[in-house]
mmCIF file with all atom_site columns, C-alpha atoms in Angstrom:
data_model
loop_
_atom_site.group_PDB
_atom_site.id
_atom_site.type_symbol
_atom_site.label_atom_id
_atom_site.label_alt_id
_atom_site.label_comp_id
_atom_site.label_asym_id
_atom_site.label_entity_id
_atom_site.label_seq_id
_atom_site.pdbx_PDB_ins_code
_atom_site.Cartn_x
_atom_site.Cartn_y
_atom_site.Cartn_z
_atom_site.occupancy
_atom_site.B_iso_or_equiv
_atom_site.pdbx_formal_charge
_atom_site.auth_seq_id
_atom_site.auth_comp_id
_atom_site.auth_asym_id
_atom_site.auth_atom_id
_atom_site.pdbx_PDB_model_num
ATOM 1  C CA . UNK A 1 1  ? -9.048  19.109  5.601   1.00 0.00 ? 1  UNK A CA 1
ATOM 2  C CA . UNK A 1 2  ? -10.668 18.564  9.007   1.00 0.00 ? 2  UNK A CA 1
ATOM 3  C CA . UNK A 1 3  ? -7.649  20.357  10.691  1.00 0.00 ? 3  UNK A CA 1
ATOM 4  C CA . UNK A 1 4  ? -8.051  23.256  8.278   1.00 0.00 ? 4  UNK A CA 1
ATOM 5  C CA . UNK A 1 5  ? -11.843 23.626  9.160   1.00 0.00 ? 5  UNK A CA 1
ATOM 6  C CA . UNK A 1 6  ? -10.957 23.586  12.762  1.00 0.00 ? 6  UNK A CA 1
ATOM 7  C CA . UNK A 1 7  ? -8.424  26.410  12.201  1.00 0.00 ? 7  UNK A CA 1
ATOM 8  C CA . UNK A 1 8  ? -10.951 28.337  10.019  1.00 0.00 ? 8  UNK A CA 1
ATOM 9  C CA . UNK A 1 9  ? -13.592 28.030  12.669  1.00 0.00 ? 9  UNK A CA 1
ATOM 10 C CA . UNK A 1 10 ? -11.182 29.129  15.247  1.00 0.00 ? 10 UNK A CA 1
ATOM 11 C CA . UNK A 1 11 ? -10.331 32.259  13.250  1.00 0.00 ? 11 UNK A CA 1
ATOM 12 C CA . UNK A 1 12 ? -13.915 33.191  12.494  1.00 0.00 ? 12 UNK A CA 1
ATOM 13 C CA . UNK A 1 13 ? -14.440 32.771  16.276  1.00 0.00 ? 13 UNK A CA 1
ATOM 14 C CA . UNK A 1 14 ? -11.780 35.124  16.896  1.00 0.00 ? 14 UNK A CA 1
ATOM 15 C CA . UNK A 1 15 ? -13.026 37.447  14.324  1.00 0.00 ? 15 UNK A CA 1
ATOM 16 C CA . UNK A 1 16 ? -16.453 37.503  16.025  1.00 0.00 ? 16 UNK A CA 1
ATOM 17 C CA . UNK A 1 17 ? -14.984 38.448  19.488  1.00 0.00 ? 17 UNK A CA 1
ATOM 18 C CA . UNK A 1 18 ? -12.731 41.004  17.959  1.00 0.00 ? 18 UNK A CA 1
ATOM 19 C CA . UNK A 1 19 ? -13.162 44.543  19.296  1.00 0.00 ? 19 UNK A CA 1
ATOM 20 C CA . UNK A 1 20 ? -12.037 46.380  16.276  1.00 0.00 ? 20 UNK A CA 1
ATOM 21 C CA . UNK A 1 21 ? -13.296 46.264  12.844  1.00 0.00 ? 21 UNK A CA 1
ATOM 22 C CA . UNK A 1 22 ? -9.892  45.784  11.378  1.00 0.00 ? 22 UNK A CA 1
ATOM 23 C CA . UNK A 1 23 ? -8.819  43.010  13.566  1.00 0.00 ? 23 UNK A CA 1
ATOM 24 C CA . UNK A 1 24 ? -12.143 41.193  12.759  1.00 0.00 ? 24 UNK A CA 1
ATOM 25 C CA . UNK A 1 25 ? -11.419 41.574  8.947   1.00 0.00 ? 25 UNK A CA 1
ATOM 26 C CA . UNK A 1 26 ? -7.981  40.387  9.561   1.00 0.00 ? 26 UNK A CA 1
ATOM 27 C CA . UNK A 1 27 ? -9.110  37.171  11.247  1.00 0.00 ? 27 UNK A CA 1
ATOM 28 C CA . UNK A 1 28 ? -11.672 36.680  8.406   1.00 0.00 ? 28 UNK A CA 1
ATOM 29 C CA . UNK A 1 29 ? -9.095  37.010  5.731   1.00 0.00 ? 29 UNK A CA 1
ATOM 30 C CA . UNK A 1 30 ? -6.874  34.594  7.746   1.00 0.00 ? 30 UNK A CA 1
ATOM 31 C CA . UNK A 1 31 ? -9.734  32.099  7.902   1.00 0.00 ? 31 UNK A CA 1
ATOM 32 C CA . UNK A 1 32 ? -10.337 32.445  4.129   1.00 0.00 ? 32 UNK A CA 1
ATOM 33 C CA . UNK A 1 33 ? -6.517  32.022  3.374   1.00 0.00 ? 33 UNK A CA 1
ATOM 34 C CA . UNK A 1 34 ? -6.440  29.013  5.441   1.00 0.00 ? 34 UNK A CA 1
ATOM 35 C CA . UNK A 1 35 ? -9.182  27.304  3.561   1.00 0.00 ? 35 UNK A CA 1
ATOM 36 C CA . UNK A 1 36 ? -7.672  28.161  0.279   1.00 0.00 ? 36 UNK A CA 1
ATOM 37 C CA . UNK A 1 37 ? -4.330  26.882  1.078   1.00 0.00 ? 37 UNK A CA 1
ATOM 38 C CA . UNK A 1 38 ? -5.797  23.836  2.408   1.00 0.00 ? 38 UNK A CA 1
ATOM 39 C CA . UNK A 1 39 ? -7.709  23.024  -0.557  1.00 0.00 ? 39 UNK A CA 1
ATOM 40 C CA . UNK A 1 40 ? -4.800  23.568  -2.722  1.00 0.00 ? 40 UNK A CA 1
ATOM 41 C CA . UNK A 1 41 ? -2.660  21.373  -0.513  1.00 0.00 ? 41 UNK A CA 1
ATOM 42 C CA . UNK A 1 42 ? -5.509  18.666  -0.742  1.00 0.00 ? 42 UNK A CA 1
ATOM 43 C CA . UNK A 1 43 ? -5.722  18.881  -4.513  1.00 0.00 ? 43 UNK A CA 1
ATOM 44 C CA . UNK A 1 44 ? -2.011  18.559  -5.120  1.00 0.00 ? 44 UNK A CA 1
ATOM 45 C CA . UNK A 1 45 ? -1.974  15.359  -2.880  1.00 0.00 ? 45 UNK A CA 1
ATOM 46 C CA . UNK A 1 46 ? -4.975  14.056  -4.806  1.00 0.00 ? 46 UNK A CA 1
ATOM 47 C CA . UNK A 1 47 ? -3.172  14.531  -7.891  1.00 0.00 ? 47 UNK A CA 1
ATOM 48 C CA . UNK A 1 48 ? -0.156  12.919  -6.606  1.00 0.00 ? 48 UNK A CA 1
ATOM 49 C CA . UNK A 1 49 ? -2.134  9.883   -5.523  1.00 0.00 ? 49 UNK A CA 1
ATOM 50 C CA . UNK A 1 50 ? -3.702  9.657   -8.907  1.00 0.00 ? 50 UNK A CA 1
ATOM 51 C CA . UNK A 1 51 ? -0.390  9.649   -10.696 1.00 0.00 ? 51 UNK A CA 1
ATOM 52 C CA . UNK A 1 52 ? 0.914   6.957   -8.455  1.00 0.00 ? 52 UNK A CA 1
ATOM 53 C CA . UNK A 1 53 ? -2.075  4.837   -8.906  1.00 0.00 ? 53 UNK A CA 1
ATOM 54 C CA . UNK A 1 54 ? -1.957  5.385   -12.778 1.00 0.00 ? 54 UNK A CA 1
ATOM 55 C CA . UNK A 1 55 ? 1.828   4.504   -12.736 1.00 0.00 ? 55 UNK A CA 1
ATOM 56 C CA . UNK A 1 56 ? 1.396   1.366   -10.677 1.00 0.00 ? 56 UNK A CA 1
ATOM 57 C CA . UNK A 1 57 ? -1.655  0.144   -12.985 1.00 0.00 ? 57 UNK A CA 1
ATOM 58 C CA . UNK A 1 58 ? 0.556   0.757   -15.951 1.00 0.00 ? 58 UNK A CA 1
ATOM 59 C CA . UNK A 1 59 ? 3.492   -1.280  -14.664 1.00 0.00 ? 59 UNK A CA 1
ATOM 60 C CA . UNK A 1 60 ? 1.337   -3.960  -13.691 1.00 0.00 ? 60 UNK A CA 1
ATOM 61 C CA . UNK A 1 61 ? -0.179  -4.120  -17.159 1.00 0.00 ? 61 UNK A CA 1
ATOM 62 C CA . UNK A 1 62 ? 3.215   -4.118  -18.850 1.00 0.00 ? 62 UNK A CA 1
ATOM 63 C CA . UNK A 1 63 ? 4.503   -6.930  -16.330 1.00 0.00 ? 63 UNK A CA 1
ATOM 64 C CA . UNK A 1 64 ? 1.341   -8.986  -17.147 1.00 0.00 ? 64 UNK A CA 1
ATOM 65 C CA . UNK A 1 65 ? 1.909   -8.724  -20.857 1.00 0.00 ? 65 UNK A CA 1
ATOM 66 C CA . UNK A 1 66 ? 5.459   -9.564  -20.786 1.00 0.00 ? 66 UNK A CA 1
ATOM 67 C CA . UNK A 1 67 ? 6.199   -13.305 -21.170 1.00 0.00 ? 67 UNK A CA 1
ATOM 68 C CA . UNK A 1 68 ? 8.210   -14.900 -18.621 1.00 0.00 ? 68 UNK A CA 1
ATOM 69 C CA . UNK A 1 69 ? 11.313  -16.850 -19.770 1.00 0.00 ? 69 UNK A CA 1
ATOM 70 C CA . UNK A 1 70 ? 10.810  -20.471 -18.218 1.00 0.00 ? 70 UNK A CA 1
ATOM 71 C CA . UNK A 1 71 ? 14.139  -22.013 -17.293 1.00 0.00 ? 71 UNK A CA 1
ATOM 72 C CA . UNK A 1 72 ? 14.449  -25.695 -18.426 1.00 0.00 ? 72 UNK A CA 1
ATOM 73 C CA . UNK A 1 73 ? 15.611  -28.047 -15.633 1.00 0.00 ? 73 UNK A CA 1
ATOM 74 C CA . UNK A 1 74 ? 18.416  -30.396 -16.494 1.00 0.00 ? 74 UNK A CA 1
ATOM 75 C CA . UNK A 1 75 ? 17.699  -34.032 -16.188 1.00 0.00 ? 75 UNK A CA 1
ATOM 76 C CA . UNK A 1 76 ? 19.156  -35.429 -12.930 1.00 0.00 ? 76 UNK A CA 1
ATOM 77 C CA . UNK A 1 77 ? 21.756  -38.183 -13.425 1.00 0.00 ? 77 UNK A CA 1
ATOM 78 C CA . UNK A 1 78 ? 21.186  -41.363 -11.325 1.00 0.00 ? 78 UNK A CA 1
ATOM 79 C CA . UNK A 1 79 ? 23.547  -41.499 -8.386  1.00 0.00 ? 79 UNK A CA 1
ATOM 80 C CA . UNK A 1 80 ? 24.497  -45.218 -9.159  1.00 0.00 ? 80 UNK A CA 1
ATOM 81 C CA . UNK A 1 81 ? 25.762  -44.203 -12.579 1.00 0.00 ? 81 UNK A CA 1
ATOM 82 C CA . UNK A 1 82 ? 28.137  -41.942 -11.015 1.00 0.00 ? 82 UNK A CA 1
ATOM 83 C CA . UNK A 1 83 ? 29.334  -44.310 -8.628  1.00 0.00 ? 83 UNK A CA 1
ATOM 84 C CA . UNK A 1 84 ? 29.905  -46.852 -11.405 1.00 0.00 ? 84 UNK A CA 1
ATOM 85 C CA . UNK A 1 85 ? 31.913  -44.183 -13.297 1.00 0.00 ? 85 UNK A CA 1
ATOM 86 C CA . UNK A 1 86 ? 33.925  -43.493 -10.227 1.00 0.00 ? 86 UNK A CA 1
ATOM 87 C CA . UNK A 1 87 ? 34.852  -47.149 -9.758  1.00 0.00 ? 87 UNK A CA 1
ATOM 88 C CA . UNK A 1 88 ? 35.832  -47.522 -13.310 1.00 0.00 ? 88 UNK A CA 1
ATOM 89 C CA . UNK A 1 89 ? 38.119  -44.476 -13.204 1.00 0.00 ? 89 UNK A CA 1
ATOM 90 C CA . UNK A 1 90 ? 39.764  -46.037 -10.083 1.00 0.00 ? 90 UNK A CA 1
ATOM 91 C CA . UNK A 1 91 ? 40.229  -49.236 -11.630 1.00 0.00 ? 91 UNK A CA 1
ATOM 92 C CA . UNK A 1 92 ? 42.064  -47.579 -14.516 1.00 0.00 ? 92 UNK A CA 1
ATOM 93 C CA . UNK A 1 93 ? 44.407  -45.577 -12.386 1.00 0.00 ? 93 UNK A CA 1
ATOM 94 C CA . UNK A 1 94 ? 45.253  -48.715 -10.308 1.00 0.00 ? 94 UNK A CA 1
ATOM 95 C CA . UNK A 1 95 ? 46.382  -50.477 -13.514 1.00 0.00 ? 95 UNK A CA 1
#
């Protein structure tokens, strides 16, 4: 909007300096059109930002209400027990 206001002021300045009445009117119309277009663009951007914010908030509410499945850990086997099993298996193979 700041850039649009600067542009509007520039056109109004040119309208004031214009030598002919038609030229001045044309610059005034350009200044008015510039502000209308900038206002419409700002409104669209604001609406888009509001939609994104609503969508994000909705997804966060859904994510917060969905229960998370907790994965149960398997009990770790003792390493000495594995070694004992391995020794018994070797002894059986040796016989």
